[in-house]
């Protein structure tokens, strides 16, 4: 359908038809992905012409669908006033053409609207599940409901569309939870090795991240750190290493105290170099 052939009256009529479809909770099933994932990717763009400001919610089957395309979890919350955490589809509008992206949204912590970049927990993954190569970290891996890394290309897309803060939520095996936030956070693209920009620490965990500002990302097969050897190999992870680290949230999942040095899920200023944390979440919000 070419809406350029339609008069303003017909565009308005089309919008009304779409509104009727939506409010009757009979939006096409293609609007939803697996597990009630929000998606409007299958609604043709020409159907959206003239309707961009008509935010239409669908209540039913624990799902919501809109004629607009949210660029992050904060915009999903703003558009739908949603308080349900879970997997959603978003459409980052940064200078990289990422298109449709599936993410996990935390709509509960500290006002909600968080897009989760990484999660680790006691999900029965192998201890070396995060000890992966450059391509894996570029594209992302894991299960959004369990352990995952969203992918460095995705982090670049998300953090270059508007200014974000990042929050690290860390929990040890004794159920003590702490956090660290950085008021400004973004990374560069792959051509620049996903160089980190982070500043403005606040929180209770201690600042074990800001010294990585300006560092490129390192994996076991791509050494960009300042160490004579490869920090990712030495510390069994992948991270913005210096020479080597004060945090290592993609290290081996060693479940509490460990004899080896700095190769677990470590945050130096919380539990030190020989204690591997139980749960970690990294998430961003404007």
PDB file of C-alpha atoms in Angstrom:
ATOM      1  CA  UNK A   1       0.000   0.000   0.000  1.00  0.00           C
ATOM      2  CA  UNK A   2       1.360   3.433  -0.919  1.00  0.00           C
ATOM      3  CA  UNK A   3      -0.065   5.992   1.493  1.00  0.00           C
ATOM      4  CA  UNK A   4       1.240   8.826  -0.664  1.00  0.00           C
ATOM      5  CA  UNK A   5      -1.841   8.152  -2.829  1.00  0.00           C
ATOM      6  CA  UNK A   6      -4.138   8.680   0.101  1.00  0.00           C
ATOM      7  CA  UNK A   7      -5.630  11.912   1.295  1.00  0.00           C
ATOM      8  CA  UNK A   8      -5.212  13.104   4.865  1.00  0.00           C
ATOM      9  CA  UNK A   9      -8.753  11.897   5.485  1.00  0.00           C
ATOM     10  CA  UNK A  10      -7.854   8.371   4.381  1.00  0.00           C
ATOM     11  CA  UNK A  11      -4.718   8.388   6.537  1.00  0.00           C
ATOM     12  CA  UNK A  12      -6.862   9.370   9.524  1.00  0.00           C
ATOM     13  CA  UNK A  13      -9.295   6.603   8.623  1.00  0.00           C
ATOM     14  CA  UNK A  14      -6.471   4.066   8.503  1.00  0.00           C
ATOM     15  CA  UNK A  15      -5.261   5.176  11.914  1.00  0.00           C
ATOM     16  CA  UNK A  16      -8.750   4.737  13.326  1.00  0.00           C
ATOM     17  CA  UNK A  17      -8.950   1.223  11.884  1.00  0.00           C
ATOM     18  CA  UNK A  18      -5.628   0.358  13.500  1.00  0.00           C
ATOM     19  CA  UNK A  19      -6.842   1.815  16.791  1.00  0.00           C
ATOM     20  CA  UNK A  20      -9.976  -0.321  16.642  1.00  0.00           C
ATOM     21  CA  UNK A  21      -7.890  -3.411  15.931  1.00  0.00           C
ATOM     22  CA  UNK A  22      -5.621  -2.588  18.855  1.00  0.00           C
ATOM     23  CA  UNK A  23      -8.269  -1.806  21.424  1.00  0.00           C
ATOM     24  CA  UNK A  24     -10.102  -5.010  20.587  1.00  0.00           C
ATOM     25  CA  UNK A  25      -6.944  -6.918  21.582  1.00  0.00           C
ATOM     26  CA  UNK A  26      -6.834  -8.542  18.171  1.00  0.00           C
ATOM     27  CA  UNK A  27      -3.575  -7.092  16.945  1.00  0.00           C
ATOM     28  CA  UNK A  28      -1.952  -9.616  14.566  1.00  0.00           C
ATOM     29  CA  UNK A  29       0.081 -12.273  16.320  1.00  0.00           C
ATOM     30  CA  UNK A  30       3.075 -11.128  14.241  1.00  0.00           C
ATOM     31  CA  UNK A  31       3.214  -8.114  16.541  1.00  0.00           C
ATOM     32  CA  UNK A  32       4.434 -10.424  19.268  1.00  0.00           C
ATOM     33  CA  UNK A  33       7.566 -12.531  19.239  1.00  0.00           C
ATOM     34  CA  UNK A  34       8.308 -15.557  21.362  1.00  0.00           C
ATOM     35  CA  UNK A  35       7.574 -15.323  25.080  1.00  0.00           C
ATOM     36  CA  UNK A  36       5.343 -12.248  24.678  1.00  0.00           C
ATOM     37  CA  UNK A  37       8.196 -10.175  23.302  1.00  0.00           C
ATOM     38  CA  UNK A  38       7.126  -6.727  22.186  1.00  0.00           C
ATOM     39  CA  UNK A  39       7.619  -6.247  18.444  1.00  0.00           C
ATOM     40  CA  UNK A  40       6.119  -4.008  15.815  1.00  0.00           C
ATOM     41  CA  UNK A  41       8.681  -4.995  13.231  1.00  0.00           C
ATOM     42  CA  UNK A  42       6.086  -6.767  11.115  1.00  0.00           C
ATOM     43  CA  UNK A  43       3.803  -3.753  10.859  1.00  0.00           C
ATOM     44  CA  UNK A  44       4.851  -2.115   7.557  1.00  0.00           C
ATOM     45  CA  UNK A  45       6.308   1.358   7.914  1.00  0.00           C
ATOM     46  CA  UNK A  46       3.771   2.713   5.448  1.00  0.00           C
ATOM     47  CA  UNK A  47       1.000   1.670   7.832  1.00  0.00           C
ATOM     48  CA  UNK A  48       2.580   3.900  10.462  1.00  0.00           C
ATOM     49  CA  UNK A  49       2.549   7.081   8.351  1.00  0.00           C
ATOM     50  CA  UNK A  50       0.392   9.687  10.034  1.00  0.00           C
ATOM     51  CA  UNK A  51       0.039   7.532  13.132  1.00  0.00           C
ATOM     52  CA  UNK A  52       3.426   8.128  14.739  1.00  0.00           C
ATOM     53  CA  UNK A  53       2.038  10.014  17.719  1.00  0.00           C
ATOM     54  CA  UNK A  54      -0.867   7.667  18.341  1.00  0.00           C
ATOM     55  CA  UNK A  55       0.510   5.434  21.054  1.00  0.00           C
ATOM     56  CA  UNK A  56      -1.816   2.472  21.178  1.00  0.00           C
ATOM     57  CA  UNK A  57      -1.566  -0.121  23.933  1.00  0.00           C
ATOM     58  CA  UNK A  58      -3.002  -3.598  23.784  1.00  0.00           C
ATOM     59  CA  UNK A  59      -3.956  -5.275  27.030  1.00  0.00           C
ATOM     60  CA  UNK A  60      -4.259  -9.017  26.728  1.00  0.00           C
ATOM     61  CA  UNK A  61      -2.164 -12.162  26.957  1.00  0.00           C
ATOM     62  CA  UNK A  62       0.297 -10.238  29.140  1.00  0.00           C
ATOM     63  CA  UNK A  63       1.495  -8.337  26.086  1.00  0.00           C
ATOM     64  CA  UNK A  64       1.515  -4.814  24.758  1.00  0.00           C
ATOM     65  CA  UNK A  65       1.945  -3.622  21.214  1.00  0.00           C
ATOM     66  CA  UNK A  66       2.320  -0.127  19.823  1.00  0.00           C
ATOM     67  CA  UNK A  67       2.373   1.587  16.463  1.00  0.00           C
ATOM     68  CA  UNK A  68       5.595   3.289  17.566  1.00  0.00           C
ATOM     69  CA  UNK A  69       9.064   1.767  17.713  1.00  0.00           C
ATOM     70  CA  UNK A  70      10.779   2.262  21.106  1.00  0.00           C
ATOM     71  CA  UNK A  71      14.550   2.741  21.046  1.00  0.00           C
ATOM     72  CA  UNK A  72      15.254   1.388  24.543  1.00  0.00           C
ATOM     73  CA  UNK A  73      13.568   0.139  27.701  1.00  0.00           C
ATOM     74  CA  UNK A  74      13.177   3.653  29.084  1.00  0.00           C
ATOM     75  CA  UNK A  75      11.099   4.567  26.052  1.00  0.00           C
ATOM     76  CA  UNK A  76       9.023   1.397  26.438  1.00  0.00           C
ATOM     77  CA  UNK A  77       8.242   2.458  30.000  1.00  0.00           C
ATOM     78  CA  UNK A  78       7.389   5.981  28.868  1.00  0.00           C
ATOM     79  CA  UNK A  79       5.152   4.793  26.034  1.00  0.00           C
ATOM     80  CA  UNK A  80       3.291   2.065  27.914  1.00  0.00           C
ATOM     81  CA  UNK A  81       3.756   2.979  31.578  1.00  0.00           C
ATOM     82  CA  UNK A  82       4.886  -0.631  31.897  1.00  0.00           C
ATOM     83  CA  UNK A  83       6.043  -2.092  35.203  1.00  0.00           C
ATOM     84  CA  UNK A  84       6.543  -5.635  33.905  1.00  0.00           C
ATOM     85  CA  UNK A  85      10.149  -6.744  33.553  1.00  0.00           C
ATOM     86  CA  UNK A  86      10.954  -9.106  30.715  1.00  0.00           C
ATOM     87  CA  UNK A  87      12.098  -9.460  27.119  1.00  0.00           C
ATOM     88  CA  UNK A  88      11.103  -6.810  24.580  1.00  0.00           C
ATOM     89  CA  UNK A  89      12.002  -5.794  21.050  1.00  0.00           C
ATOM     90  CA  UNK A  90      13.465  -2.326  20.553  1.00  0.00           C
ATOM     91  CA  UNK A  91      14.788  -0.285  17.624  1.00  0.00           C
ATOM     92  CA  UNK A  92      17.941   1.697  18.486  1.00  0.00           C
ATOM     93  CA  UNK A  93      18.223   4.940  16.523  1.00  0.00           C
ATOM     94  CA  UNK A  94      21.946   5.559  16.883  1.00  0.00           C
ATOM     95  CA  UNK A  95      24.473   6.136  14.147  1.00  0.00           C
ATOM     96  CA  UNK A  96      24.871   2.391  13.648  1.00  0.00           C
ATOM     97  CA  UNK A  97      22.097   0.677  11.727  1.00  0.00           C
ATOM     98  CA  UNK A  98      21.254  -2.095  14.181  1.00  0.00           C
ATOM     99  CA  UNK A  99      17.546  -2.435  13.456  1.00  0.00           C
ATOM    100  CA  UNK A 100      15.393  -4.740  15.542  1.00  0.00           C
ATOM    101  CA  UNK A 101      17.012  -5.896  18.779  1.00  0.00           C
ATOM    102  CA  UNK A 102      15.734  -8.155  21.540  1.00  0.00           C
ATOM    103  CA  UNK A 103      16.631  -7.022  25.056  1.00  0.00           C
ATOM    104  CA  UNK A 104      15.731  -7.636  28.685  1.00  0.00           C
ATOM    105  CA  UNK A 105      14.072  -4.678  30.407  1.00  0.00           C
ATOM    106  CA  UNK A 106      14.191  -4.169  34.168  1.00  0.00           C
ATOM    107  CA  UNK A 107      11.069  -2.153  34.941  1.00  0.00           C
ATOM    108  CA  UNK A 108      11.262  -2.457  38.731  1.00  0.00           C
ATOM    109  CA  UNK A 109      14.625  -1.356  40.123  1.00  0.00           C
ATOM    110  CA  UNK A 110      14.976   2.309  41.043  1.00  0.00           C
ATOM    111  CA  UNK A 111      12.109   3.543  38.889  1.00  0.00           C
ATOM    112  CA  UNK A 112      12.590   1.039  36.054  1.00  0.00           C
ATOM    113  CA  UNK A 113      13.356   1.658  32.401  1.00  0.00           C
ATOM    114  CA  UNK A 114      16.684  -0.185  32.470  1.00  0.00           C
ATOM    115  CA  UNK A 115      18.084  -1.980  29.414  1.00  0.00           C
ATOM    116  CA  UNK A 116      20.150  -4.915  30.682  1.00  0.00           C
ATOM    117  CA  UNK A 117      23.538  -5.475  29.024  1.00  0.00           C
ATOM    118  CA  UNK A 118      24.800  -8.402  31.073  1.00  0.00           C
ATOM    119  CA  UNK A 119      23.518 -10.821  33.678  1.00  0.00           C
ATOM    120  CA  UNK A 120      25.195 -13.627  35.572  1.00  0.00           C
ATOM    121  CA  UNK A 121      23.747 -15.901  38.186  1.00  0.00           C
ATOM    122  CA  UNK A 122      23.566 -19.457  39.479  1.00  0.00           C
ATOM    123  CA  UNK A 123      21.897 -20.795  36.324  1.00  0.00           C
ATOM    124  CA  UNK A 124      23.926 -24.020  35.944  1.00  0.00           C
ATOM    125  CA  UNK A 125      26.111 -22.639  33.162  1.00  0.00           C
ATOM    126  CA  UNK A 126      29.682 -23.917  32.964  1.00  0.00           C
ATOM    127  CA  UNK A 127      32.191 -21.889  34.977  1.00  0.00           C
ATOM    128  CA  UNK A 128      33.924 -20.863  31.737  1.00  0.00           C
ATOM    129  CA  UNK A 129      30.673 -19.941  29.931  1.00  0.00           C
ATOM    130  CA  UNK A 130      31.806 -16.310  29.512  1.00  0.00           C
ATOM    131  CA  UNK A 131      35.377 -17.178  28.467  1.00  0.00           C
ATOM    132  CA  UNK A 132      34.706 -16.527  24.780  1.00  0.00           C
ATOM    133  CA  UNK A 133      36.295 -14.985  21.722  1.00  0.00           C
ATOM    134  CA  UNK A 134      35.944 -11.595  20.045  1.00  0.00           C
ATOM    135  CA  UNK A 135      33.155 -12.647  17.686  1.00  0.00           C
ATOM    136  CA  UNK A 136      31.013 -13.977  20.534  1.00  0.00           C
ATOM    137  CA  UNK A 137      31.381 -10.734  22.456  1.00  0.00           C
ATOM    138  CA  UNK A 138      30.730  -8.706  19.321  1.00  0.00           C
ATOM    139  CA  UNK A 139      27.427 -10.455  18.566  1.00  0.00           C
ATOM    140  CA  UNK A 140      26.335 -11.423  22.072  1.00  0.00           C
ATOM    141  CA  UNK A 141      25.416 -14.793  23.562  1.00  0.00           C
ATOM    142  CA  UNK A 142      23.282 -16.483  26.180  1.00  0.00           C
ATOM    143  CA  UNK A 143      19.657 -16.537  27.305  1.00  0.00           C
ATOM    144  CA  UNK A 144      17.947 -13.253  28.215  1.00  0.00           C
ATOM    145  CA  UNK A 145      16.197 -15.008  31.100  1.00  0.00           C
ATOM    146  CA  UNK A 146      19.485 -16.371  32.485  1.00  0.00           C
ATOM    147  CA  UNK A 147      23.178 -15.694  31.775  1.00  0.00           C
ATOM    148  CA  UNK A 148      23.876 -13.421  28.815  1.00  0.00           C
ATOM    149  CA  UNK A 149      26.025 -10.724  27.220  1.00  0.00           C
ATOM    150  CA  UNK A 150      23.975  -8.527  24.888  1.00  0.00           C
ATOM    151  CA  UNK A 151      26.878  -7.978  22.491  1.00  0.00           C
ATOM    152  CA  UNK A 152      29.347  -5.148  21.963  1.00  0.00           C
ATOM    153  CA  UNK A 153      27.725  -4.054  18.706  1.00  0.00           C
ATOM    154  CA  UNK A 154      24.444  -3.789  20.592  1.00  0.00           C
ATOM    155  CA  UNK A 155      26.054  -1.850  23.454  1.00  0.00           C
ATOM    156  CA  UNK A 156      27.541   0.556  20.918  1.00  0.00           C
ATOM    157  CA  UNK A 157      24.133   1.011  19.265  1.00  0.00           C
ATOM    158  CA  UNK A 158      22.347   1.559  22.578  1.00  0.00           C
ATOM    159  CA  UNK A 159      24.871   3.951  24.112  1.00  0.00           C
ATOM    160  CA  UNK A 160      25.338   6.181  21.067  1.00  0.00           C
ATOM    161  CA  UNK A 161      21.724   7.237  20.567  1.00  0.00           C
ATOM    162  CA  UNK A 162      21.570   9.349  23.745  1.00  0.00           C
ATOM    163  CA  UNK A 163      23.567   9.794  26.938  1.00  0.00           C
ATOM    164  CA  UNK A 164      23.141   6.948  29.425  1.00  0.00           C
ATOM    165  CA  UNK A 165      24.210   6.085  32.927  1.00  0.00           C
ATOM    166  CA  UNK A 166      25.262   2.553  33.737  1.00  0.00           C
ATOM    167  CA  UNK A 167      24.474   0.627  36.909  1.00  0.00           C
ATOM    168  CA  UNK A 168      26.271  -2.457  38.208  1.00  0.00           C
ATOM    169  CA  UNK A 169      24.271  -4.502  40.732  1.00  0.00           C
ATOM    170  CA  UNK A 170      26.433  -7.058  42.543  1.00  0.00           C
ATOM    171  CA  UNK A 171      25.400  -9.809  44.967  1.00  0.00           C
ATOM    172  CA  UNK A 172      27.673 -12.178  46.875  1.00  0.00           C
ATOM    173  CA  UNK A 173      26.928 -15.705  48.079  1.00  0.00           C
ATOM    174  CA  UNK A 174      25.865 -14.388  51.487  1.00  0.00           C
ATOM    175  CA  UNK A 175      23.045 -12.368  49.829  1.00  0.00           C
ATOM    176  CA  UNK A 176      24.744  -9.007  50.319  1.00  0.00           C
ATOM    177  CA  UNK A 177      23.891  -6.674  47.444  1.00  0.00           C
ATOM    178  CA  UNK A 178      25.716  -3.515  46.483  1.00  0.00           C
ATOM    179  CA  UNK A 179      25.797  -1.243  43.456  1.00  0.00           C
ATOM    180  CA  UNK A 180      27.901   1.179  41.454  1.00  0.00           C
ATOM    181  CA  UNK A 181      26.600   3.730  38.960  1.00  0.00           C
ATOM    182  CA  UNK A 182      28.486   5.896  36.471  1.00  0.00           C
ATOM    183  CA  UNK A 183      26.653   8.970  35.245  1.00  0.00           C
ATOM    184  CA  UNK A 184      28.157   8.895  31.750  1.00  0.00           C
ATOM    185  CA  UNK A 185      28.697   5.659  29.860  1.00  0.00           C
ATOM    186  CA  UNK A 186      29.209   4.727  26.221  1.00  0.00           C
ATOM    187  CA  UNK A 187      31.542   2.679  24.034  1.00  0.00           C
ATOM    188  CA  UNK A 188      33.030   3.221  20.585  1.00  0.00           C
ATOM    189  CA  UNK A 189      32.454   0.956  17.590  1.00  0.00           C
ATOM    190  CA  UNK A 190      34.362  -2.165  16.583  1.00  0.00           C
ATOM    191  CA  UNK A 191      36.786  -0.178  14.424  1.00  0.00           C
ATOM    192  CA  UNK A 192      37.920   1.472  17.663  1.00  0.00           C
ATOM    193  CA  UNK A 193      37.855  -1.814  19.614  1.00  0.00           C
ATOM    194  CA  UNK A 194      34.772  -0.837  21.622  1.00  0.00           C
ATOM    195  CA  UNK A 195      36.766   1.693  23.655  1.00  0.00           C
ATOM    196  CA  UNK A 196      35.105   2.471  26.981  1.00  0.00           C
ATOM    197  CA  UNK A 197      33.966   5.871  28.244  1.00  0.00           C
ATOM    198  CA  UNK A 198      32.757   5.888  31.860  1.00  0.00           C
ATOM    199  CA  UNK A 199      32.815   8.580  34.520  1.00  0.00           C
ATOM    200  CA  UNK A 200      30.880   9.942  37.475  1.00  0.00           C
ATOM    201  CA  UNK A 201      30.939   7.137  40.068  1.00  0.00           C
ATOM    202  CA  UNK A 202      28.272   6.908  42.763  1.00  0.00           C
ATOM    203  CA  UNK A 203      27.250   3.958  44.902  1.00  0.00           C
ATOM    204  CA  UNK A 204      28.156   1.517  47.652  1.00  0.00           C
ATOM    205  CA  UNK A 205      30.293  -1.052  45.809  1.00  0.00           C
ATOM    206  CA  UNK A 206      33.407   1.089  45.495  1.00  0.00           C
ATOM    207  CA  UNK A 207      34.840   2.397  42.241  1.00  0.00           C
ATOM    208  CA  UNK A 208      36.348  -0.606  40.476  1.00  0.00           C
ATOM    209  CA  UNK A 209      35.508   0.524  36.952  1.00  0.00           C
ATOM    210  CA  UNK A 210      36.309   4.155  36.117  1.00  0.00           C
ATOM    211  CA  UNK A 211      40.061   3.530  35.755  1.00  0.00           C
ATOM    212  CA  UNK A 212      39.126   1.508  32.684  1.00  0.00           C
ATOM    213  CA  UNK A 213      37.962   4.717  31.013  1.00  0.00           C
ATOM    214  CA  UNK A 214      39.651   4.988  27.621  1.00  0.00           C
ATOM    215  CA  UNK A 215      40.547   1.288  27.428  1.00  0.00           C
ATOM    216  CA  UNK A 216      39.690  -0.961  24.497  1.00  0.00           C
ATOM    217  CA  UNK A 217      37.910  -4.289  24.922  1.00  0.00           C
ATOM    218  CA  UNK A 218      40.072  -7.419  25.181  1.00  0.00           C
ATOM    219  CA  UNK A 219      39.188 -11.064  24.595  1.00  0.00           C
ATOM    220  CA  UNK A 220      41.321 -14.197  24.640  1.00  0.00           C
ATOM    221  CA  UNK A 221      41.921 -13.852  20.894  1.00  0.00           C
ATOM    222  CA  UNK A 222      42.179 -10.034  20.664  1.00  0.00           C
ATOM    223  CA  UNK A 223      44.672  -8.384  23.018  1.00  0.00           C
ATOM    224  CA  UNK A 224      44.099  -4.631  23.475  1.00  0.00           C
ATOM    225  CA  UNK A 225      45.238  -4.156  27.090  1.00  0.00           C
ATOM    226  CA  UNK A 226      48.422  -2.692  28.615  1.00  0.00           C
ATOM    227  CA  UNK A 227      49.671  -5.980  30.068  1.00  0.00           C
ATOM    228  CA  UNK A 228      52.745  -7.638  28.460  1.00  0.00           C
ATOM    229  CA  UNK A 229      50.593 -10.743  28.035  1.00  0.00           C
ATOM    230  CA  UNK A 230      46.841 -11.024  27.449  1.00  0.00           C
ATOM    231  CA  UNK A 231      44.696 -10.062  30.469  1.00  0.00           C
ATOM    232  CA  UNK A 232      41.701 -11.986  29.144  1.00  0.00           C
ATOM    233  CA  UNK A 233      43.748 -15.184  29.103  1.00  0.00           C
ATOM    234  CA  UNK A 234      45.310 -14.472  32.510  1.00  0.00           C
ATOM    235  CA  UNK A 235      42.006 -13.501  34.146  1.00  0.00           C
ATOM    236  CA  UNK A 236      39.787 -15.982  32.276  1.00  0.00           C
ATOM    237  CA  UNK A 237      37.362 -13.396  30.973  1.00  0.00           C
ATOM    238  CA  UNK A 238      36.774 -10.571  28.489  1.00  0.00           C
ATOM    239  CA  UNK A 239      36.663  -6.952  29.596  1.00  0.00           C
ATOM    240  CA  UNK A 240      38.065  -3.449  29.316  1.00  0.00           C
ATOM    241  CA  UNK A 241      41.327  -4.494  30.925  1.00  0.00           C
ATOM    242  CA  UNK A 242      44.168  -2.147  31.779  1.00  0.00           C
ATOM    243  CA  UNK A 243      47.040  -4.191  33.093  1.00  0.00           C
ATOM    244  CA  UNK A 244      44.954  -6.093  34.309  1.00  0.00           C
ATOM    245  CA  UNK A 245      41.829  -5.161  36.320  1.00  0.00           C
ATOM    246  CA  UNK A 246      39.897  -3.935  39.332  1.00  0.00           C
ATOM    247  CA  UNK A 247      36.759  -5.670  38.050  1.00  0.00           C
ATOM    248  CA  UNK A 248      36.261  -8.814  35.991  1.00  0.00           C
ATOM    249  CA  UNK A 249      32.540  -9.449  35.688  1.00  0.00           C
ATOM    250  CA  UNK A 250      32.953 -11.829  32.749  1.00  0.00           C
ATOM    251  CA  UNK A 251      35.488 -14.023  34.549  1.00  0.00           C
ATOM    252  CA  UNK A 252      35.142 -17.655  35.610  1.00  0.00           C
ATOM    253  CA  UNK A 253      32.061 -18.390  37.723  1.00  0.00           C
ATOM    254  CA  UNK A 254      33.897 -19.772  40.754  1.00  0.00           C
ATOM    255  CA  UNK A 255      31.137 -19.530  43.400  1.00  0.00           C
ATOM    256  CA  UNK A 256      32.590 -17.566  46.278  1.00  0.00           C
ATOM    257  CA  UNK A 257      36.126 -17.723  47.702  1.00  0.00           C
ATOM    258  CA  UNK A 258      38.767 -19.092  45.331  1.00  0.00           C
ATOM    259  CA  UNK A 259      42.504 -19.739  45.600  1.00  0.00           C
ATOM    260  CA  UNK A 260      43.411 -18.395  42.182  1.00  0.00           C
ATOM    261  CA  UNK A 261      44.049 -14.676  41.768  1.00  0.00           C
ATOM    262  CA  UNK A 262      41.690 -12.292  39.941  1.00  0.00           C
ATOM    263  CA  UNK A 263      40.144 -14.822  37.537  1.00  0.00           C
ATOM    264  CA  UNK A 264      36.638 -15.048  39.004  1.00  0.00           C
ATOM    265  CA  UNK A 265      33.619 -12.758  38.817  1.00  0.00           C
ATOM    266  CA  UNK A 266      35.499 -10.129  40.807  1.00  0.00           C
ATOM    267  CA  UNK A 267      34.845  -6.562  41.924  1.00  0.00           C
ATOM    268  CA  UNK A 268      37.943  -5.563  43.876  1.00  0.00           C
ATOM    269  CA  UNK A 269      36.366  -2.921  46.111  1.00  0.00           C
ATOM    270  CA  UNK A 270      33.463  -5.173  47.130  1.00  0.00           C
ATOM    271  CA  UNK A 271      34.844  -8.663  47.813  1.00  0.00           C
ATOM    272  CA  UNK A 272      38.365  -8.508  46.428  1.00  0.00           C
ATOM    273  CA  UNK A 273      40.347 -10.538  43.916  1.00  0.00           C
ATOM    274  CA  UNK A 274      39.727 -13.976  45.443  1.00  0.00           C
ATOM    275  CA  UNK A 275      35.943 -13.961  45.752  1.00  0.00           C
ATOM    276  CA  UNK A 276      33.692 -14.741  42.799  1.00  0.00           C
ATOM    277  CA  UNK A 277      30.269 -13.096  43.022  1.00  0.00           C
ATOM    278  CA  UNK A 278      26.945 -14.914  42.728  1.00  0.00           C
ATOM    279  CA  UNK A 279      24.882 -12.412  40.728  1.00  0.00           C
ATOM    280  CA  UNK A 280      25.827  -9.478  38.526  1.00  0.00           C
ATOM    281  CA  UNK A 281      23.670  -7.202  36.410  1.00  0.00           C
ATOM    282  CA  UNK A 282      24.917  -4.418  34.153  1.00  0.00           C
ATOM    283  CA  UNK A 283      22.187  -2.105  32.871  1.00  0.00           C
ATOM    284  CA  UNK A 284      21.779   1.337  31.339  1.00  0.00           C
ATOM    285  CA  UNK A 285      19.178   4.088  31.384  1.00  0.00           C
ATOM    286  CA  UNK A 286      19.079   7.682  30.084  1.00  0.00           C
TER     287      UNK A 286
END
